[in-house]
Short mmCIF file of N, CA and C in Angstrom, two decimals:
data_model
loop_
_atom_site.label_atom_id
_atom_site.label_comp_id
_atom_site.label_asym_id
_atom_site.label_seq_id
_atom_site.Cartn_x
_atom_site.Cartn_y
_atom_site.Cartn_z
N MET A 16 0.85 -1.18 0.00
CA MET A 16 0.00 0.00 0.00
C MET A 16 0.90 1.24 0.00
N GLY A 17 0.59 2.17 -0.88
CA GLY A 17 1.35 3.40 -0.98
C GLY A 17 0.88 4.46 0.00
N THR A 18 1.60 5.55 0.02
CA THR A 18 1.30 6.65 0.94
C THR A 18 -0.08 7.25 0.69
N VAL A 19 -0.42 7.47 -0.57
CA VAL A 19 -1.71 8.08 -0.90
C VAL A 19 -2.85 7.17 -0.46
N GLU A 20 -2.74 5.88 -0.74
CA GLU A 20 -3.79 4.95 -0.31
C GLU A 20 -3.90 4.91 1.22
N TRP A 21 -2.76 4.96 1.90
CA TRP A 21 -2.78 4.97 3.36
C TRP A 21 -3.51 6.20 3.89
N LEU A 22 -3.18 7.38 3.34
CA LEU A 22 -3.83 8.62 3.77
C LEU A 22 -5.34 8.58 3.48
N GLU A 23 -5.71 8.02 2.34
CA GLU A 23 -7.13 7.91 2.01
C GLU A 23 -7.84 6.94 2.96
N ASN A 24 -7.27 5.79 3.18
CA ASN A 24 -7.87 4.80 4.08
C ASN A 24 -7.93 5.30 5.52
N ALA A 25 -7.00 6.16 5.90
CA ALA A 25 -6.99 6.73 7.25
C ALA A 25 -7.99 7.87 7.40
N GLY A 26 -8.64 8.26 6.31
CA GLY A 26 -9.64 9.32 6.38
C GLY A 26 -9.06 10.72 6.40
N ILE A 27 -7.85 10.88 5.89
CA ILE A 27 -7.19 12.18 5.91
C ILE A 27 -7.38 12.93 4.59
N VAL A 28 -7.37 12.20 3.49
CA VAL A 28 -7.50 12.84 2.17
C VAL A 28 -8.58 12.16 1.33
N ASN A 29 -9.03 12.89 0.34
CA ASN A 29 -9.90 12.37 -0.72
C ASN A 29 -9.09 12.42 -2.01
N VAL A 30 -9.09 11.34 -2.76
CA VAL A 30 -8.35 11.28 -4.02
C VAL A 30 -9.33 11.50 -5.16
N CYS A 31 -8.96 12.39 -6.08
CA CYS A 31 -9.78 12.74 -7.23
C CYS A 31 -9.01 12.34 -8.49
N TYR A 32 -9.54 11.36 -9.23
CA TYR A 32 -8.84 10.80 -10.39
C TYR A 32 -9.20 11.52 -11.68
N CYS A 33 -8.23 11.62 -12.56
CA CYS A 33 -8.43 12.26 -13.86
C CYS A 33 -9.05 11.26 -14.83
N MET A 34 -10.13 11.68 -15.46
CA MET A 34 -10.79 10.86 -16.46
C MET A 34 -10.01 10.92 -17.77
N ALA A 35 -9.98 9.80 -18.48
CA ALA A 35 -9.32 9.76 -19.78
C ALA A 35 -10.10 10.61 -20.78
N GLN A 36 -11.41 10.55 -20.71
CA GLN A 36 -12.31 11.34 -21.55
C GLN A 36 -13.53 11.70 -20.72
N PRO A 37 -14.15 12.85 -20.96
CA PRO A 37 -15.37 13.18 -20.21
C PRO A 37 -16.57 12.42 -20.78
N GLU A 38 -16.64 11.13 -20.42
CA GLU A 38 -17.72 10.27 -20.87
C GLU A 38 -17.92 9.15 -19.86
N LEU A 39 -19.08 8.51 -19.96
CA LEU A 39 -19.39 7.40 -19.08
C LEU A 39 -18.73 6.13 -19.60
N PRO A 40 -18.43 5.17 -18.76
CA PRO A 40 -18.65 5.11 -17.32
C PRO A 40 -17.50 5.78 -16.56
N LEU A 41 -17.79 6.25 -15.36
CA LEU A 41 -16.78 6.91 -14.56
C LEU A 41 -15.69 5.94 -14.11
N ARG A 42 -16.09 4.84 -13.51
CA ARG A 42 -15.12 3.92 -12.93
C ARG A 42 -14.24 3.23 -13.97
N GLY A 43 -14.70 3.12 -15.19
CA GLY A 43 -13.91 2.47 -16.23
C GLY A 43 -13.18 3.44 -17.12
N ASN A 44 -13.10 4.71 -16.72
CA ASN A 44 -12.62 5.74 -17.63
C ASN A 44 -11.68 6.73 -16.92
N TYR A 45 -10.78 6.23 -16.10
CA TYR A 45 -9.86 7.15 -15.42
C TYR A 45 -8.47 6.54 -15.36
N ASN A 46 -7.50 7.40 -15.12
CA ASN A 46 -6.12 6.99 -15.01
C ASN A 46 -5.77 6.92 -13.52
N PRO A 47 -5.50 5.73 -12.98
CA PRO A 47 -5.22 5.61 -11.55
C PRO A 47 -3.90 6.26 -11.12
N ASP A 48 -3.07 6.64 -12.08
CA ASP A 48 -1.79 7.27 -11.75
C ASP A 48 -1.83 8.79 -11.88
N TYR A 49 -2.97 9.35 -12.28
CA TYR A 49 -3.09 10.80 -12.46
C TYR A 49 -4.24 11.28 -11.58
N TYR A 50 -3.92 11.99 -10.52
CA TYR A 50 -4.94 12.36 -9.54
C TYR A 50 -4.58 13.66 -8.83
N LYS A 51 -5.59 14.22 -8.16
CA LYS A 51 -5.41 15.36 -7.26
C LYS A 51 -5.81 14.87 -5.87
N ILE A 52 -5.28 15.52 -4.87
CA ILE A 52 -5.60 15.15 -3.50
C ILE A 52 -6.23 16.34 -2.79
N TYR A 53 -7.34 16.08 -2.11
CA TYR A 53 -8.02 17.08 -1.28
C TYR A 53 -8.01 16.59 0.16
N PHE A 54 -7.96 17.50 1.09
CA PHE A 54 -8.09 17.14 2.50
C PHE A 54 -9.55 16.83 2.81
N ARG A 55 -9.80 15.84 3.66
CA ARG A 55 -11.17 15.56 4.09
C ARG A 55 -11.65 16.59 5.08
N ASP A 56 -10.74 17.28 5.68
CA ASP A 56 -11.07 18.32 6.65
C ASP A 56 -10.40 19.60 6.16
N THR A 57 -11.20 20.59 5.79
CA THR A 57 -10.65 21.83 5.26
C THR A 57 -9.79 22.53 6.31
N GLY A 58 -10.05 22.27 7.58
CA GLY A 58 -9.18 22.79 8.64
C GLY A 58 -7.76 22.26 8.50
N LEU A 59 -7.62 21.00 8.05
CA LEU A 59 -6.28 20.46 7.81
C LEU A 59 -5.60 21.17 6.64
N LEU A 60 -6.39 21.52 5.63
CA LEU A 60 -5.85 22.28 4.50
C LEU A 60 -5.28 23.61 5.00
N ILE A 61 -6.07 24.32 5.78
CA ILE A 61 -5.62 25.61 6.32
C ILE A 61 -4.41 25.39 7.23
N GLY A 62 -4.46 24.35 8.06
CA GLY A 62 -3.36 24.05 8.97
C GLY A 62 -2.07 23.67 8.26
N SER A 63 -2.17 23.20 7.02
CA SER A 63 -0.97 22.81 6.27
C SER A 63 -0.28 24.01 5.63
N LEU A 64 -0.93 25.16 5.63
CA LEU A 64 -0.35 26.37 5.06
C LEU A 64 0.62 27.00 6.05
N ASP A 65 1.52 27.80 5.54
CA ASP A 65 2.50 28.40 6.46
C ASP A 65 1.84 29.41 7.39
N ASP A 66 2.55 29.79 8.44
CA ASP A 66 2.00 30.64 9.51
C ASP A 66 1.48 31.98 8.99
N GLU A 67 2.20 32.58 8.06
CA GLU A 67 1.78 33.89 7.53
C GLU A 67 0.45 33.78 6.79
N VAL A 68 0.29 32.72 6.01
CA VAL A 68 -0.96 32.53 5.27
C VAL A 68 -2.11 32.29 6.24
N GLN A 69 -1.89 31.46 7.25
CA GLN A 69 -2.94 31.21 8.24
C GLN A 69 -3.35 32.51 8.92
N GLU A 70 -2.38 33.34 9.24
CA GLU A 70 -2.70 34.62 9.86
C GLU A 70 -3.48 35.51 8.90
N ASP A 71 -3.06 35.54 7.64
CA ASP A 71 -3.81 36.31 6.63
C ASP A 71 -5.27 35.86 6.59
N LEU A 72 -5.48 34.56 6.57
CA LEU A 72 -6.85 34.05 6.48
C LEU A 72 -7.66 34.37 7.74
N ARG A 73 -7.04 34.30 8.89
CA ARG A 73 -7.74 34.65 10.13
C ARG A 73 -8.19 36.11 10.13
N PHE A 74 -7.39 36.97 9.52
CA PHE A 74 -7.71 38.40 9.48
C PHE A 74 -8.32 38.81 8.14
N ASN A 75 -8.77 37.81 7.36
CA ASN A 75 -9.45 38.04 6.08
C ASN A 75 -8.61 38.89 5.12
N LYS A 76 -7.33 38.62 5.10
CA LYS A 76 -6.42 39.30 4.18
C LYS A 76 -5.99 38.30 3.10
N ASN A 77 -5.85 38.78 1.89
CA ASN A 77 -5.36 37.96 0.76
C ASN A 77 -6.22 36.71 0.52
N PHE A 78 -7.48 36.75 0.92
CA PHE A 78 -8.34 35.58 0.75
C PHE A 78 -8.49 35.21 -0.72
N ASN A 79 -8.52 36.19 -1.61
CA ASN A 79 -8.68 35.90 -3.03
C ASN A 79 -7.60 34.97 -3.57
N THR A 80 -6.44 35.00 -2.98
CA THR A 80 -5.34 34.14 -3.41
C THR A 80 -5.64 32.67 -3.13
N TYR A 81 -6.35 32.38 -2.05
CA TYR A 81 -6.55 31.01 -1.59
C TYR A 81 -7.97 30.49 -1.75
N LYS A 82 -8.92 31.36 -2.03
CA LYS A 82 -10.32 30.92 -1.96
C LYS A 82 -10.66 29.85 -2.98
N GLY A 83 -10.05 29.86 -4.16
CA GLY A 83 -10.35 28.82 -5.15
C GLY A 83 -10.04 27.44 -4.62
N ALA A 84 -8.87 27.28 -4.04
CA ALA A 84 -8.47 25.98 -3.49
C ALA A 84 -9.33 25.60 -2.30
N ILE A 85 -9.66 26.58 -1.47
CA ILE A 85 -10.48 26.29 -0.28
C ILE A 85 -11.88 25.86 -0.69
N TYR A 86 -12.53 26.60 -1.59
CA TYR A 86 -13.89 26.25 -2.02
C TYR A 86 -13.92 24.90 -2.75
N GLU A 87 -12.93 24.65 -3.58
CA GLU A 87 -12.87 23.37 -4.29
C GLU A 87 -12.71 22.22 -3.31
N ASN A 88 -11.88 22.42 -2.28
CA ASN A 88 -11.70 21.41 -1.26
C ASN A 88 -13.00 21.14 -0.51
N VAL A 89 -13.72 22.20 -0.15
CA VAL A 89 -14.99 22.06 0.57
C VAL A 89 -16.01 21.29 -0.27
N VAL A 90 -16.17 21.68 -1.53
CA VAL A 90 -17.15 21.00 -2.40
C VAL A 90 -16.75 19.55 -2.63
N GLY A 91 -15.47 19.29 -2.87
CA GLY A 91 -15.01 17.91 -3.05
C GLY A 91 -15.34 17.05 -1.84
N ASP A 92 -15.12 17.58 -0.66
CA ASP A 92 -15.42 16.84 0.56
C ASP A 92 -16.92 16.59 0.70
N MET A 93 -17.73 17.59 0.35
CA MET A 93 -19.19 17.40 0.42
C MET A 93 -19.65 16.34 -0.56
N LEU A 94 -19.03 16.25 -1.72
CA LEU A 94 -19.39 15.21 -2.69
C LEU A 94 -19.06 13.83 -2.13
N VAL A 95 -17.88 13.69 -1.55
CA VAL A 95 -17.48 12.40 -0.97
C VAL A 95 -18.43 12.01 0.16
N LYS A 96 -18.82 12.95 0.98
CA LYS A 96 -19.71 12.64 2.10
C LYS A 96 -21.09 12.22 1.64
N GLN A 97 -21.44 12.51 0.39
CA GLN A 97 -22.71 12.05 -0.18
C GLN A 97 -22.55 10.72 -0.90
N GLY A 98 -21.34 10.18 -0.92
CA GLY A 98 -21.09 8.89 -1.54
C GLY A 98 -20.54 8.95 -2.96
N TYR A 99 -20.24 10.14 -3.45
CA TYR A 99 -19.69 10.26 -4.81
C TYR A 99 -18.18 10.02 -4.79
N PRO A 100 -17.68 9.17 -5.69
CA PRO A 100 -16.23 9.14 -5.89
C PRO A 100 -15.83 10.40 -6.65
N LEU A 101 -14.59 10.85 -6.50
CA LEU A 101 -14.17 12.10 -7.13
C LEU A 101 -13.42 11.84 -8.44
N TYR A 102 -13.87 12.55 -9.49
CA TYR A 102 -13.23 12.52 -10.80
C TYR A 102 -13.16 13.94 -11.33
N PHE A 103 -12.10 14.21 -12.08
CA PHE A 103 -11.97 15.50 -12.76
C PHE A 103 -11.49 15.24 -14.18
N TYR A 104 -11.42 16.28 -14.98
CA TYR A 104 -10.90 16.14 -16.34
C TYR A 104 -10.04 17.34 -16.70
N ARG A 105 -8.95 17.06 -17.37
CA ARG A 105 -8.08 18.09 -17.95
C ARG A 105 -7.49 17.50 -19.22
N ASN A 106 -7.76 18.15 -20.37
CA ASN A 106 -7.17 17.61 -21.59
C ASN A 106 -5.68 17.93 -21.65
N GLU A 107 -4.99 17.30 -22.59
CA GLU A 107 -3.54 17.42 -22.66
C GLU A 107 -3.07 18.85 -22.90
N LYS A 108 -3.84 19.62 -23.65
CA LYS A 108 -3.46 21.00 -23.95
C LYS A 108 -3.81 21.96 -22.82
N GLY A 109 -4.63 21.52 -21.89
CA GLY A 109 -5.07 22.38 -20.81
C GLY A 109 -6.15 23.37 -21.23
N THR A 110 -6.79 23.10 -22.36
CA THR A 110 -7.83 24.01 -22.86
C THR A 110 -9.22 23.63 -22.39
N LEU A 111 -9.36 22.45 -21.82
CA LEU A 111 -10.65 22.00 -21.28
C LEU A 111 -10.38 21.35 -19.93
N GLU A 112 -11.02 21.90 -18.91
CA GLU A 112 -10.78 21.44 -17.55
C GLU A 112 -12.07 21.52 -16.75
N MET A 113 -12.35 20.48 -15.97
CA MET A 113 -13.54 20.47 -15.12
C MET A 113 -13.15 19.94 -13.75
N ASP A 114 -13.66 20.61 -12.70
CA ASP A 114 -13.28 20.28 -11.32
C ASP A 114 -13.73 18.88 -10.91
N PHE A 115 -15.00 18.56 -11.15
CA PHE A 115 -15.55 17.28 -10.72
C PHE A 115 -16.58 16.79 -11.73
N PHE A 116 -16.88 15.48 -11.64
CA PHE A 116 -17.96 14.88 -12.41
C PHE A 116 -18.74 13.95 -11.48
N VAL A 117 -20.05 13.98 -11.62
CA VAL A 117 -20.93 13.00 -10.98
C VAL A 117 -21.83 12.48 -12.09
N ARG A 118 -22.69 11.56 -11.76
CA ARG A 118 -23.61 11.08 -12.78
C ARG A 118 -24.99 10.86 -12.20
N ASP A 119 -25.97 10.93 -13.07
CA ASP A 119 -27.31 10.48 -12.72
C ASP A 119 -27.54 9.23 -13.56
N ARG A 120 -28.75 8.78 -13.66
CA ARG A 120 -29.02 7.54 -14.35
C ARG A 120 -28.58 7.59 -15.82
N ASP A 121 -28.79 8.73 -16.48
CA ASP A 121 -28.60 8.79 -17.91
C ASP A 121 -27.46 9.67 -18.40
N SER A 122 -26.85 10.44 -17.52
CA SER A 122 -25.87 11.39 -18.04
C SER A 122 -24.71 11.65 -17.08
N LEU A 123 -23.66 12.17 -17.68
CA LEU A 123 -22.49 12.62 -16.96
C LEU A 123 -22.70 14.09 -16.65
N ILE A 124 -22.46 14.48 -15.41
CA ILE A 124 -22.74 15.86 -14.99
C ILE A 124 -21.45 16.53 -14.55
N PRO A 125 -20.97 17.50 -15.33
CA PRO A 125 -19.80 18.26 -14.90
C PRO A 125 -20.17 19.19 -13.76
N VAL A 126 -19.29 19.29 -12.77
CA VAL A 126 -19.50 20.14 -11.60
C VAL A 126 -18.33 21.12 -11.53
N GLU A 127 -18.66 22.39 -11.66
CA GLU A 127 -17.64 23.43 -11.63
C GLU A 127 -17.75 24.22 -10.32
N VAL A 128 -16.61 24.50 -9.73
CA VAL A 128 -16.54 25.30 -8.52
C VAL A 128 -15.83 26.60 -8.88
N LYS A 129 -16.54 27.71 -8.76
CA LYS A 129 -15.98 29.00 -9.15
C LYS A 129 -15.75 29.86 -7.92
N ALA A 130 -14.53 30.34 -7.76
CA ALA A 130 -14.20 31.24 -6.66
C ALA A 130 -14.64 32.66 -6.98
N ALA A 131 -14.67 32.98 -8.27
CA ALA A 131 -15.10 34.31 -8.71
C ALA A 131 -16.25 34.13 -9.70
N ASP A 132 -16.93 35.20 -9.99
CA ASP A 132 -18.06 35.14 -10.90
C ASP A 132 -17.56 35.29 -12.34
N GLY A 133 -16.71 34.35 -12.74
CA GLY A 133 -16.10 34.44 -14.06
C GLY A 133 -16.79 33.55 -15.07
N ALA A 134 -16.18 33.49 -16.24
CA ALA A 134 -16.70 32.71 -17.35
C ALA A 134 -16.66 31.22 -17.01
N THR A 135 -17.51 30.49 -17.65
CA THR A 135 -17.59 29.04 -17.47
C THR A 135 -17.38 28.36 -18.82
N ALA A 136 -16.28 28.69 -19.48
CA ALA A 136 -16.02 28.23 -20.84
C ALA A 136 -16.00 26.71 -20.94
N SER A 137 -15.31 26.04 -20.03
CA SER A 137 -15.23 24.58 -20.10
C SER A 137 -16.59 23.94 -19.85
N LEU A 138 -17.34 24.45 -18.90
CA LEU A 138 -18.66 23.92 -18.61
C LEU A 138 -19.57 24.08 -19.83
N ASN A 139 -19.58 25.26 -20.41
CA ASN A 139 -20.41 25.49 -21.61
C ASN A 139 -19.99 24.59 -22.76
N ARG A 140 -18.70 24.42 -22.93
CA ARG A 140 -18.20 23.58 -24.03
C ARG A 140 -18.63 22.13 -23.84
N LEU A 141 -18.50 21.62 -22.63
CA LEU A 141 -18.90 20.23 -22.37
C LEU A 141 -20.39 20.01 -22.64
N ILE A 142 -21.20 21.00 -22.33
CA ILE A 142 -22.65 20.87 -22.52
C ILE A 142 -23.03 21.02 -23.99
N GLN A 143 -22.42 21.95 -24.69
CA GLN A 143 -22.86 22.31 -26.04
C GLN A 143 -22.29 21.45 -27.15
N GLU A 144 -21.07 20.96 -27.02
CA GLU A 144 -20.45 20.24 -28.13
C GLU A 144 -20.95 18.81 -28.21
N GLU A 145 -21.25 18.37 -29.41
CA GLU A 145 -21.76 17.02 -29.65
C GLU A 145 -20.75 15.94 -29.28
N ALA A 146 -19.47 16.28 -29.26
CA ALA A 146 -18.43 15.30 -28.92
C ALA A 146 -18.59 14.77 -27.50
N TYR A 147 -19.32 15.50 -26.66
CA TYR A 147 -19.51 15.10 -25.27
C TYR A 147 -20.97 14.72 -25.06
N GLY A 148 -21.39 13.67 -25.74
CA GLY A 148 -22.79 13.26 -25.77
C GLY A 148 -23.35 12.79 -24.44
N ASP A 149 -22.50 12.37 -23.52
CA ASP A 149 -22.99 11.92 -22.22
C ASP A 149 -23.35 13.08 -21.30
N VAL A 150 -22.94 14.30 -21.69
CA VAL A 150 -23.20 15.49 -20.88
C VAL A 150 -24.44 16.19 -21.42
N ARG A 151 -25.46 16.33 -20.57
CA ARG A 151 -26.70 17.00 -20.99
C ARG A 151 -26.92 18.33 -20.27
N TYR A 152 -26.35 18.45 -19.07
CA TYR A 152 -26.44 19.69 -18.29
C TYR A 152 -25.31 19.68 -17.27
N GLY A 153 -25.12 20.78 -16.58
CA GLY A 153 -24.05 20.87 -15.60
C GLY A 153 -24.50 21.52 -14.31
N ILE A 154 -23.57 21.56 -13.37
CA ILE A 154 -23.78 22.17 -12.06
C ILE A 154 -22.63 23.15 -11.82
N LYS A 155 -22.96 24.33 -11.32
CA LYS A 155 -21.93 25.33 -10.99
C LYS A 155 -22.17 25.80 -9.56
N PHE A 156 -21.12 25.69 -8.73
CA PHE A 156 -21.16 26.20 -7.37
C PHE A 156 -20.35 27.48 -7.32
N GLY A 157 -20.91 28.50 -6.67
CA GLY A 157 -20.21 29.77 -6.56
C GLY A 157 -20.93 30.70 -5.61
N MET A 158 -20.56 31.95 -5.66
CA MET A 158 -21.21 32.98 -4.84
C MET A 158 -22.43 33.48 -5.60
N LYS A 159 -23.38 32.60 -5.81
CA LYS A 159 -24.57 32.89 -6.61
C LYS A 159 -25.81 32.39 -5.89
N ASN A 160 -26.94 32.86 -6.36
CA ASN A 160 -28.21 32.32 -5.92
C ASN A 160 -28.52 31.06 -6.72
N ILE A 161 -29.54 30.36 -6.32
CA ILE A 161 -29.99 29.19 -7.05
C ILE A 161 -30.56 29.66 -8.38
N GLY A 162 -30.22 28.96 -9.45
CA GLY A 162 -30.72 29.35 -10.76
C GLY A 162 -30.51 28.26 -11.79
N TYR A 163 -31.10 28.48 -12.96
CA TYR A 163 -30.93 27.59 -14.12
C TYR A 163 -31.02 28.44 -15.37
N ASN A 164 -30.03 28.33 -16.23
CA ASN A 164 -30.01 29.14 -17.44
C ASN A 164 -30.29 28.35 -18.71
N GLY A 165 -30.80 27.13 -18.57
CA GLY A 165 -31.07 26.29 -19.72
C GLY A 165 -29.94 25.32 -20.03
N ARG A 166 -28.78 25.57 -19.47
CA ARG A 166 -27.61 24.69 -19.68
C ARG A 166 -27.09 24.10 -18.38
N PHE A 167 -27.04 24.92 -17.33
CA PHE A 167 -26.53 24.42 -16.06
C PHE A 167 -27.26 25.09 -14.89
N TYR A 168 -27.27 24.35 -13.78
CA TYR A 168 -27.86 24.83 -12.53
C TYR A 168 -26.77 25.52 -11.73
N THR A 169 -27.13 26.59 -11.06
CA THR A 169 -26.20 27.33 -10.22
C THR A 169 -26.68 27.25 -8.77
N PHE A 170 -25.73 26.98 -7.87
CA PHE A 170 -26.03 26.89 -6.45
C PHE A 170 -24.94 27.60 -5.65
N PRO A 171 -25.29 28.16 -4.49
CA PRO A 171 -24.24 28.65 -3.59
C PRO A 171 -23.47 27.46 -3.01
N TYR A 172 -22.23 27.70 -2.63
CA TYR A 172 -21.36 26.63 -2.12
C TYR A 172 -22.01 25.82 -1.02
N PHE A 173 -22.67 26.51 -0.09
CA PHE A 173 -23.17 25.82 1.10
C PHE A 173 -24.26 24.80 0.79
N LEU A 174 -24.77 24.80 -0.44
CA LEU A 174 -25.78 23.81 -0.81
C LEU A 174 -25.17 22.57 -1.49
N ALA A 175 -23.86 22.50 -1.58
CA ALA A 175 -23.22 21.36 -2.23
C ALA A 175 -23.59 20.04 -1.56
N PHE A 176 -23.86 20.08 -0.26
CA PHE A 176 -24.20 18.84 0.44
C PHE A 176 -25.59 18.33 0.07
N PHE A 177 -26.37 19.12 -0.68
CA PHE A 177 -27.69 18.71 -1.14
C PHE A 177 -27.70 18.20 -2.58
N LEU A 178 -26.55 18.12 -3.22
CA LEU A 178 -26.52 17.78 -4.64
C LEU A 178 -27.16 16.44 -4.94
N LYS A 179 -26.84 15.42 -4.19
CA LYS A 179 -27.39 14.08 -4.45
C LYS A 179 -28.92 14.10 -4.33
N LYS A 180 -29.43 14.75 -3.31
CA LYS A 180 -30.89 14.85 -3.13
C LYS A 180 -31.51 15.62 -4.29
N PHE A 181 -30.88 16.71 -4.70
CA PHE A 181 -31.39 17.48 -5.83
C PHE A 181 -31.46 16.62 -7.09
N LEU A 182 -30.41 15.87 -7.38
CA LEU A 182 -30.39 15.04 -8.58
C LEU A 182 -31.42 13.92 -8.51
N GLN A 183 -31.63 13.36 -7.33
CA GLN A 183 -32.66 12.33 -7.17
C GLN A 183 -34.05 12.90 -7.42
N GLU A 184 -34.33 14.06 -6.85
CA GLU A 184 -35.64 14.69 -7.04
C GLU A 184 -35.83 15.16 -8.48
N LYS A 185 -34.77 15.62 -9.11
CA LYS A 185 -34.84 16.04 -10.51
C LYS A 185 -35.21 14.87 -11.39
N ARG A 186 -34.64 13.72 -11.11
CA ARG A 186 -34.93 12.52 -11.90
C ARG A 186 -36.39 12.08 -11.74
N GLN A 187 -36.95 12.26 -10.54
CA GLN A 187 -38.33 11.84 -10.28
C GLN A 187 -39.36 12.81 -10.84
N ALA A 188 -38.94 14.04 -11.11
CA ALA A 188 -39.88 15.07 -11.59
C ALA A 188 -40.30 14.85 -13.02
#
C-alpha cells in the first residue's frame, strides 16, 4: 500500500482521479496514476499552510489568493460525504478542464466550482459540443443564488451537500 492509499484509508485525504475522456462510465474511464488530493477536513488544509498565510486568512487578508483551493476542497469533501467518488478532467493541452464529475441515471454531470463570478467556458463547451454526448447539463457552485439558465444549474457553495438529493428529485420530476 502506498502513501496516498494509506492517507485515504486513514480518512485524511480524498483522491480525485483524472478521467481519460469526459464520458461514461466513470469507474472504467480514469487513469489511476493521475490524480489530485483534497483534504477531508478543510481545517487540515488551512493548517498545512505556512504561519503567515494562516494569519492572513484569520484576518481576512489575501483571501482571493486562496479561496479557489479552499472552495474546491470544501465542495469535493461534500461530494465524498454524499457517496460520490471524485473525478476530474483536464485535456492534454489544458484548454478543457472540469473540477468534478458526478452522474445520474442517464448522463455525466460536470461540476464546476468558481471562486469568482467568471466565465464558465469549459462547462459550456462540455454541454454544447456534440463530442460530449454523455453530458446533458451541468452544475456550478459559486457565490450565486440558485438558478438555471437552460444549460446548467447554479447553487451557492453551502448547498453542495444537497446535490445528491437534488439530482434524485430532478430525476423523479
